[in-house]
mmCIF file of C-alpha atoms and ligand atoms in Angstrom:
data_model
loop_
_atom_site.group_PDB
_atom_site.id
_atom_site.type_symbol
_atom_site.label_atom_id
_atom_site.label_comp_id
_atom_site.label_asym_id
_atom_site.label_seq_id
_atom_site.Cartn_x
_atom_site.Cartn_y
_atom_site.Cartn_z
ATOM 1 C CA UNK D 103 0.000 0.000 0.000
ATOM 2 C CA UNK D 104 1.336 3.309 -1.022
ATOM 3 C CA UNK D 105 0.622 4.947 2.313
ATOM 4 C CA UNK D 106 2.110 2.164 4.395
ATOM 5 C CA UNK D 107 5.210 2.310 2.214
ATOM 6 C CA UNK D 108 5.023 6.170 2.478
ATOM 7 C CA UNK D 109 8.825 7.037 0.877
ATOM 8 C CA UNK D 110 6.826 7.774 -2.402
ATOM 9 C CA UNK D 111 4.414 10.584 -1.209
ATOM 10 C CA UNK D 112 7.512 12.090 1.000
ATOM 11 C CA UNK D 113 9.132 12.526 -2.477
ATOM 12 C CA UNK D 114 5.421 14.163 -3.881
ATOM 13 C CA UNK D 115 5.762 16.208 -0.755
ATOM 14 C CA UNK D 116 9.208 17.103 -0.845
ATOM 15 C CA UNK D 117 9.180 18.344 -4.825
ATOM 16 C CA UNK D 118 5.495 19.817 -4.261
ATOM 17 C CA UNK D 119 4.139 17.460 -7.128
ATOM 18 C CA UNK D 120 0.425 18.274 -6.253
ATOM 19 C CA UNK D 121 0.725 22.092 -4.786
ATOM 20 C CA UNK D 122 1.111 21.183 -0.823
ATOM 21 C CA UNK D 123 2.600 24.343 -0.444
ATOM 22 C CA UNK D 124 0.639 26.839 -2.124
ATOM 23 C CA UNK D 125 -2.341 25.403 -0.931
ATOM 24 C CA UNK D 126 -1.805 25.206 2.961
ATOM 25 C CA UNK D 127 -0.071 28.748 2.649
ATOM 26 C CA UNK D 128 -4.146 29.699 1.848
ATOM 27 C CA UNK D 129 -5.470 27.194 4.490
ATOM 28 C CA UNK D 130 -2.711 29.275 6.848
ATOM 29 C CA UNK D 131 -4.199 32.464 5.601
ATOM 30 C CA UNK D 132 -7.425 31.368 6.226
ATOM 31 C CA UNK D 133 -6.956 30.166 9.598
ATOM 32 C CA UNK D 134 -5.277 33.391 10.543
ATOM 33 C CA UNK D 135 -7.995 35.832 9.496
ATOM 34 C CA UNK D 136 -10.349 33.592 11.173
ATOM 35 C CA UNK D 137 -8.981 32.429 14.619
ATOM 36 C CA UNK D 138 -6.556 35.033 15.100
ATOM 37 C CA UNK D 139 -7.859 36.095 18.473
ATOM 38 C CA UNK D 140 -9.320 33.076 19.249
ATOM 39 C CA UNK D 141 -8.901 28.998 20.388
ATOM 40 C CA UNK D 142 -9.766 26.302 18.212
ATOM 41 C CA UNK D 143 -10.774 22.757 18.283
ATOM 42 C CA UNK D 144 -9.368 20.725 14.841
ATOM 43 C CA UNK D 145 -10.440 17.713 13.165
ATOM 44 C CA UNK D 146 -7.971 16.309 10.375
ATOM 45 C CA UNK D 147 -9.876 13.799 8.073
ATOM 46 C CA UNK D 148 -7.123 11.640 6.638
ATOM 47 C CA UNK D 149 -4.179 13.547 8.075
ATOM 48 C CA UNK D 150 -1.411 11.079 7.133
ATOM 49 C CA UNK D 151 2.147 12.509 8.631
ATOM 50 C CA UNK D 152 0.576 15.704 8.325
ATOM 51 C CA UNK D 153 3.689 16.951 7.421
ATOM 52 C CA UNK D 154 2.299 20.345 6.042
ATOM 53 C CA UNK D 155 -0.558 21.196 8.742
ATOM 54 C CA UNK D 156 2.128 20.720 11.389
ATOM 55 C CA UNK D 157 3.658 23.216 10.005
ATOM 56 C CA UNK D 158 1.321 25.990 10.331
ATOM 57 C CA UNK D 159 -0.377 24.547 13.396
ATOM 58 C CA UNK D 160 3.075 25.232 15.030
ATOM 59 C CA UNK D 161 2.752 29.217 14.596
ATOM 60 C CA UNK D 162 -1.340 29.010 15.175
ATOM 61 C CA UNK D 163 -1.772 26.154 17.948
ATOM 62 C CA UNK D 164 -5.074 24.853 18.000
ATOM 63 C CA UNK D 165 -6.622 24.247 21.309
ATOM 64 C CA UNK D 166 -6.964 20.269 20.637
ATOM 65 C CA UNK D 167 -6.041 18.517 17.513
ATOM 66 C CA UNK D 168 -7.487 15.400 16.477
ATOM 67 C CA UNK D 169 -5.914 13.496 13.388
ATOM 68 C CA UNK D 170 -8.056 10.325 11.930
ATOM 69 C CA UNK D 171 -6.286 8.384 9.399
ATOM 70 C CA UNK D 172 -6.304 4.420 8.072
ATOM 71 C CA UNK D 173 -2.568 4.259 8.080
ATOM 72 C CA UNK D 174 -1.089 3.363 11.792
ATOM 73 C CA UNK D 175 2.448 3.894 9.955
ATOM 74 C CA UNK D 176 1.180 7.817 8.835
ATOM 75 C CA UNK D 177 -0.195 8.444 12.723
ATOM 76 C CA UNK D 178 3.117 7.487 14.223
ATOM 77 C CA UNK D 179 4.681 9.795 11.749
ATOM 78 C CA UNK D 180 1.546 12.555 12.211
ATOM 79 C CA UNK D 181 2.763 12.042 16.129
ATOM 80 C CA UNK D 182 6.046 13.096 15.631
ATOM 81 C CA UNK D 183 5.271 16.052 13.075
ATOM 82 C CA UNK D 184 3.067 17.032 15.641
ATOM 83 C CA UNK D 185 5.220 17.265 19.183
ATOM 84 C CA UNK D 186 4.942 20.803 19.542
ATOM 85 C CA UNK D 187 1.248 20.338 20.687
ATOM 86 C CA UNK D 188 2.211 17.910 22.962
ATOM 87 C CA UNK D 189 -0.979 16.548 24.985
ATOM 88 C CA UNK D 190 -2.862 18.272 22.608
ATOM 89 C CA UNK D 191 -3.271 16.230 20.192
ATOM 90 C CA UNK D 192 -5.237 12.794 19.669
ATOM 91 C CA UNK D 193 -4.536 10.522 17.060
ATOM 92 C CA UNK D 194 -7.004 8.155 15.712
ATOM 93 C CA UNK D 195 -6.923 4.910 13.590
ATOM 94 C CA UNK D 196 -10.113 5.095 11.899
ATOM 95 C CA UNK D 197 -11.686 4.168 8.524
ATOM 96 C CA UNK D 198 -13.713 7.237 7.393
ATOM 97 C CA UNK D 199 -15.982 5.219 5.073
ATOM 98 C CA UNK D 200 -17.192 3.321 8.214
ATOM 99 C CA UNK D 201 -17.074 5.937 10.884
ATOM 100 C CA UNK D 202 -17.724 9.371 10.345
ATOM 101 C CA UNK D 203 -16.051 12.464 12.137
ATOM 102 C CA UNK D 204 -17.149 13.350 15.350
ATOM 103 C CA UNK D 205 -17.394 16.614 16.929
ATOM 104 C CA UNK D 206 -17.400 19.265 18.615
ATOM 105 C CA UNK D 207 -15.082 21.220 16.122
ATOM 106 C CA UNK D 208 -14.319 24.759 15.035
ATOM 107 C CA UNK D 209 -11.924 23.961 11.829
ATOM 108 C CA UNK D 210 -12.657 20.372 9.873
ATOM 109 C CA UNK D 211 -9.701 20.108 7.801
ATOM 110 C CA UNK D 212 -9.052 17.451 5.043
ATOM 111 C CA UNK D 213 -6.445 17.462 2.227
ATOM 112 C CA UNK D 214 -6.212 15.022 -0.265
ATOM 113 C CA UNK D 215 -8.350 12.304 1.560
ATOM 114 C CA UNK D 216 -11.803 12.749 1.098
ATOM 115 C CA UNK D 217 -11.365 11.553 -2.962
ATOM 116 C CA UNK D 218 -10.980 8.055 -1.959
ATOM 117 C CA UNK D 219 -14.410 7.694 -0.540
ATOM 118 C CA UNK D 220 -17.094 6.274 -2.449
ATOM 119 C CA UNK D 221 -19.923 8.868 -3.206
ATOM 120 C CA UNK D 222 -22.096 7.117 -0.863
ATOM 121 C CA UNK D 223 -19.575 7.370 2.139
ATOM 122 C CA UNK D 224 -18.946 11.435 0.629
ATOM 123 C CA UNK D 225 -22.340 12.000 1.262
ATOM 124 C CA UNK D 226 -22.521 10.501 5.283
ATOM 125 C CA UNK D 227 -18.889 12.730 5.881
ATOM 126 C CA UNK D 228 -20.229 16.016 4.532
ATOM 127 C CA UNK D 229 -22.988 15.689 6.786
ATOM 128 C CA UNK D 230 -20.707 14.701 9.959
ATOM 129 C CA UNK D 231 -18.865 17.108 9.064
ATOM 130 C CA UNK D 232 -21.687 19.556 8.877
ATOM 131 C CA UNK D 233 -23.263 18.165 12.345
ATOM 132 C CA UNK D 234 -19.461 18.076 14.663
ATOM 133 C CA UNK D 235 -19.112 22.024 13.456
ATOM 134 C CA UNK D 236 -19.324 24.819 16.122
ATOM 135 C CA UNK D 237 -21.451 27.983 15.004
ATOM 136 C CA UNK D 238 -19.299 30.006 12.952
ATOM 137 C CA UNK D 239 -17.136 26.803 12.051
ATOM 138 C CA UNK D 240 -14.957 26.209 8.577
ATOM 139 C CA UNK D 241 -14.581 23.063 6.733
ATOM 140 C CA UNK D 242 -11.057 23.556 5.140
ATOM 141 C CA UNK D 243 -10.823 20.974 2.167
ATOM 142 C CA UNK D 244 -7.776 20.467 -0.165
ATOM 143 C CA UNK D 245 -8.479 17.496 -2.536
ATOM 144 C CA UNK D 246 -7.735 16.460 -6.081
ATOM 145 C CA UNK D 247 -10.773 17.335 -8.858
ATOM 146 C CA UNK D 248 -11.748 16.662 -11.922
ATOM 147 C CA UNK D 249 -12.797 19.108 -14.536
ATOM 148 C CA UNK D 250 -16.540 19.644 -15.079
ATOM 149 C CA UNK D 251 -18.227 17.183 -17.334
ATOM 150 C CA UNK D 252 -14.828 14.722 -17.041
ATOM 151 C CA UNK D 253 -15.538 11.350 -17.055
ATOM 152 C CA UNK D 254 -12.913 9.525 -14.022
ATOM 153 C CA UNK D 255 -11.871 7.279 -16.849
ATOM 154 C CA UNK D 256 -10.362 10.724 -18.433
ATOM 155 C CA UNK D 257 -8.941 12.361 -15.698
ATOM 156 C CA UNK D 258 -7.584 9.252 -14.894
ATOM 157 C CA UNK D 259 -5.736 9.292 -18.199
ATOM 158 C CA UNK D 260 -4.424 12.975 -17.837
ATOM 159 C CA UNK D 261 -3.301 12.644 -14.272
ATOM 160 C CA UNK D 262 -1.042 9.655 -15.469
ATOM 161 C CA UNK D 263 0.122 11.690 -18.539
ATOM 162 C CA UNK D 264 1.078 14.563 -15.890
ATOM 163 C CA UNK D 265 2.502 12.258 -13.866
ATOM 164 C CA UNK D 266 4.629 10.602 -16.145
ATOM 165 C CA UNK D 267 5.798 13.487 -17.598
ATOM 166 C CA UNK D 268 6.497 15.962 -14.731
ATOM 167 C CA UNK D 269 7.086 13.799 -11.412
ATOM 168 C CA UNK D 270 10.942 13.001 -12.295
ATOM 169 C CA UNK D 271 12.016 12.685 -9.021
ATOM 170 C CA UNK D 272 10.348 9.175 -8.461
ATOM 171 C CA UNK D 273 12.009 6.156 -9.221
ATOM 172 C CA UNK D 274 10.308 4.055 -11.911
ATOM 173 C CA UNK D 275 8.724 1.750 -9.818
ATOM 174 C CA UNK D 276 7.492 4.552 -7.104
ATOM 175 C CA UNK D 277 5.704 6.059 -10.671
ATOM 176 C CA UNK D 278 3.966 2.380 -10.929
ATOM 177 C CA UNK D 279 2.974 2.216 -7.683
ATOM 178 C CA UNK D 280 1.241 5.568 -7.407
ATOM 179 C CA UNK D 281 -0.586 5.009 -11.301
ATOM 180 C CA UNK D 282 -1.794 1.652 -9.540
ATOM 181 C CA UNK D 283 -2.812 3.328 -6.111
ATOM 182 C CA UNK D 284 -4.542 5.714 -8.362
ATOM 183 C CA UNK D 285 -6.523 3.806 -10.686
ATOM 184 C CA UNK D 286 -7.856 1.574 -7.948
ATOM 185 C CA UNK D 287 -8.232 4.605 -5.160
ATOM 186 C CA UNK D 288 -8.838 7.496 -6.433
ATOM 187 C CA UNK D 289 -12.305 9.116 -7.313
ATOM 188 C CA UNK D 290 -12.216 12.814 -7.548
ATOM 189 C CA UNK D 291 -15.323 15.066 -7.672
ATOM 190 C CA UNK D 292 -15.523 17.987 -10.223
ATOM 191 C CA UNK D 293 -15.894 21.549 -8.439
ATOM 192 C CA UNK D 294 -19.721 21.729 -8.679
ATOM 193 C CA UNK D 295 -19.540 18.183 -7.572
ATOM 194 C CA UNK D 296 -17.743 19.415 -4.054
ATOM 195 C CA UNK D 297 -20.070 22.061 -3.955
ATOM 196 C CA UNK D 298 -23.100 20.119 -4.531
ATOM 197 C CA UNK D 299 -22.117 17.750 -1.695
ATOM 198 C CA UNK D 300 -21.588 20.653 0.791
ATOM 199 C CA UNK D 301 -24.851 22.296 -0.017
ATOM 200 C CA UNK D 302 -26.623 18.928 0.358
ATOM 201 C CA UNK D 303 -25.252 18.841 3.804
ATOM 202 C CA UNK D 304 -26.311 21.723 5.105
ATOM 203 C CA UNK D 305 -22.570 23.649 4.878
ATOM 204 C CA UNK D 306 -23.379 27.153 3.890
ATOM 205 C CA UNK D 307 -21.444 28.313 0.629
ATOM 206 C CA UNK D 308 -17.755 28.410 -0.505
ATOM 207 C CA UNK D 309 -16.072 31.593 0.997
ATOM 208 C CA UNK D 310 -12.655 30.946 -0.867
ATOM 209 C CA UNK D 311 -11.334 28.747 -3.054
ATOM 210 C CA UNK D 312 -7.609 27.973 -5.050
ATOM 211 C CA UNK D 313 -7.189 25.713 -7.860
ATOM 212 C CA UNK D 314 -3.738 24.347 -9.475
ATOM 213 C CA UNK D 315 -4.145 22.381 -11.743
ATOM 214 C CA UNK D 316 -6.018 19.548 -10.323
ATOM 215 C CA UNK D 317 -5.636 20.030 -7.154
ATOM 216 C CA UNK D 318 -7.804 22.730 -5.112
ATOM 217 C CA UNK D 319 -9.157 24.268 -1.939
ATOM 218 C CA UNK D 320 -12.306 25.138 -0.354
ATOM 219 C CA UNK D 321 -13.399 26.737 2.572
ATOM 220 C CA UNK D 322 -17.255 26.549 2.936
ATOM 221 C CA UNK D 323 -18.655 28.103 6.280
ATOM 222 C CA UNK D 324 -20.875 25.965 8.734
ATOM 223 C CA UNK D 325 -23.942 28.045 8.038
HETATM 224 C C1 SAM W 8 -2.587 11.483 -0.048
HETATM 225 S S1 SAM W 8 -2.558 11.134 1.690
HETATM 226 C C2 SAM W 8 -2.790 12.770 2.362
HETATM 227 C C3 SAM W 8 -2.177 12.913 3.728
HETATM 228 C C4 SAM W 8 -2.143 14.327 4.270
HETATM 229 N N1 SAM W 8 -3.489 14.796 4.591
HETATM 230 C C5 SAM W 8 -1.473 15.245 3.283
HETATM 231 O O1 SAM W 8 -2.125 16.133 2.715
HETATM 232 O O2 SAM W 8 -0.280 15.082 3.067
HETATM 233 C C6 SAM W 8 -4.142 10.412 1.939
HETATM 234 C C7 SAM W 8 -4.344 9.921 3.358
HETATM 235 O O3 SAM W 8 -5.698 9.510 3.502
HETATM 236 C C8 SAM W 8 -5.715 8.305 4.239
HETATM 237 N N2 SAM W 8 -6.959 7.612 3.914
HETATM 238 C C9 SAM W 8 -7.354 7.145 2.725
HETATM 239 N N3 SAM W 8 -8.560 6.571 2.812
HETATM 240 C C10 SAM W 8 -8.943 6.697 4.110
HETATM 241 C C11 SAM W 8 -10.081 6.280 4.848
HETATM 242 N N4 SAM W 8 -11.095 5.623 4.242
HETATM 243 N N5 SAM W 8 -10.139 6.566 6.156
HETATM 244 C C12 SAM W 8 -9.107 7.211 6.775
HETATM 245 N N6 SAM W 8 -8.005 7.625 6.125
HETATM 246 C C13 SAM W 8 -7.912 7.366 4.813
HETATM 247 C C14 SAM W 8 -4.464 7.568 3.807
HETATM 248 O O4 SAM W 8 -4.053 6.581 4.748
HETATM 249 C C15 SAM W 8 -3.477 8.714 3.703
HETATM 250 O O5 SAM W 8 -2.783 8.945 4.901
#
């Protein structure tokens, strides 16, 4: 499994193959203007090492962090990204398809999880996301999306195209891995499609958003 042999994404990480950086410098902007004078509880839906939250966590310390992920290997690396919020944080090995987030929360933050959920198990997360928010809550999403009207076979086509063309830095067989993990994995909404889920849920509409490519952010208020 890709995630239990992490090395690969680390490399995607380290050469910013799918916009990490760009993306959480929003997510930091975001959280700044929002909870600047204020404490905040955080929920991070598939946070693997979270390697790039930790970051900005460490200059905007939430008041509790809690971390769900499948990958016992990416929590005990999520633990150690994590130290500065010591007994802060809780880390959770949990399968979001089966059990949904649970509350109470200010920020619900996911990036580049939620597209390997079946619609079905989209649907029950957008609305435990909705119901573990605090008035005056954000769900922060970073995710990978298809383009409207793209059929997954398509996009599944391009991605490999622009991944065998512009991720160099992976060994051969890392490449193989990932196109496999993909194909079987991944299944990306279009923008509307996001949208459309987060309505349905109750979420009130999409304050900001930031697209590269196919990889984006949202930030839909609670209400
Ligand atoms: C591409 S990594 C993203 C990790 C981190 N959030 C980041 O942006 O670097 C996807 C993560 O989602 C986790 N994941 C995938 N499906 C999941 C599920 N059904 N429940 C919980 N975690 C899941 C994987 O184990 C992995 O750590």
């Amino acid at each position: 499994m890709l995630f239990q042999a992490w090395t690969p994404y680390d490399v995607v990480l380290d050469q910013n193959y799918m916009f990490h950086r760009e993306l959480h410098v929003r997510a930091a902007r975001i959280l700044q203007g929002r909870f600047a004078t204020g404490t905040f509880d955080l929920l991070d839906l598939g946070c693997g090492s979270a390697r790039h939250l930790a970051g900005i966590l460490r200059d905007h310390p939430p008041a509790t962090y809690r971390g769900y992920d499948l990958s016992a290997q990416a929590l005990e690396l999520a633990r150690v990204n994590l130290a500065s919020l010591a007994d802060r944080v809780r880390l959770v090995n949990a399968d979001l398809a089966l059990g949904p987030a649970s509350g109470p929360a200010d920020v619900v933050f996911s990036a580049f999880a939620i597209h390997h959920l079946n619609v079905s198990a989209k649907v029950a997360l957008f609305r435990s996301i909705r119901s573990c928010l605090r008035p005056g809550g954000i769900f922060l999403l970073i995710d990978v999306v298809r383009d409207e009207g793209e059929e997954r076979a398509r996009f599944l086509d391009r991605f490999e195209d622009e991944i065998r063309s512009q991720w160099w830095a992976l060994a051969e067989r890392d490449v193989v891995e990932i196109l496999d993990h993909i194909r079987t994995c991944d299944f990306p909404e279009t923008d509307s499609g996001i949208r459309d889920l987060a309505r349905d849920a109750g979420l009130g509409g999409c304050r900001e958003t930031e697209r590269h490519g196919c990889h984006q952010l949202w930030c839909f208020d609670r209400d």
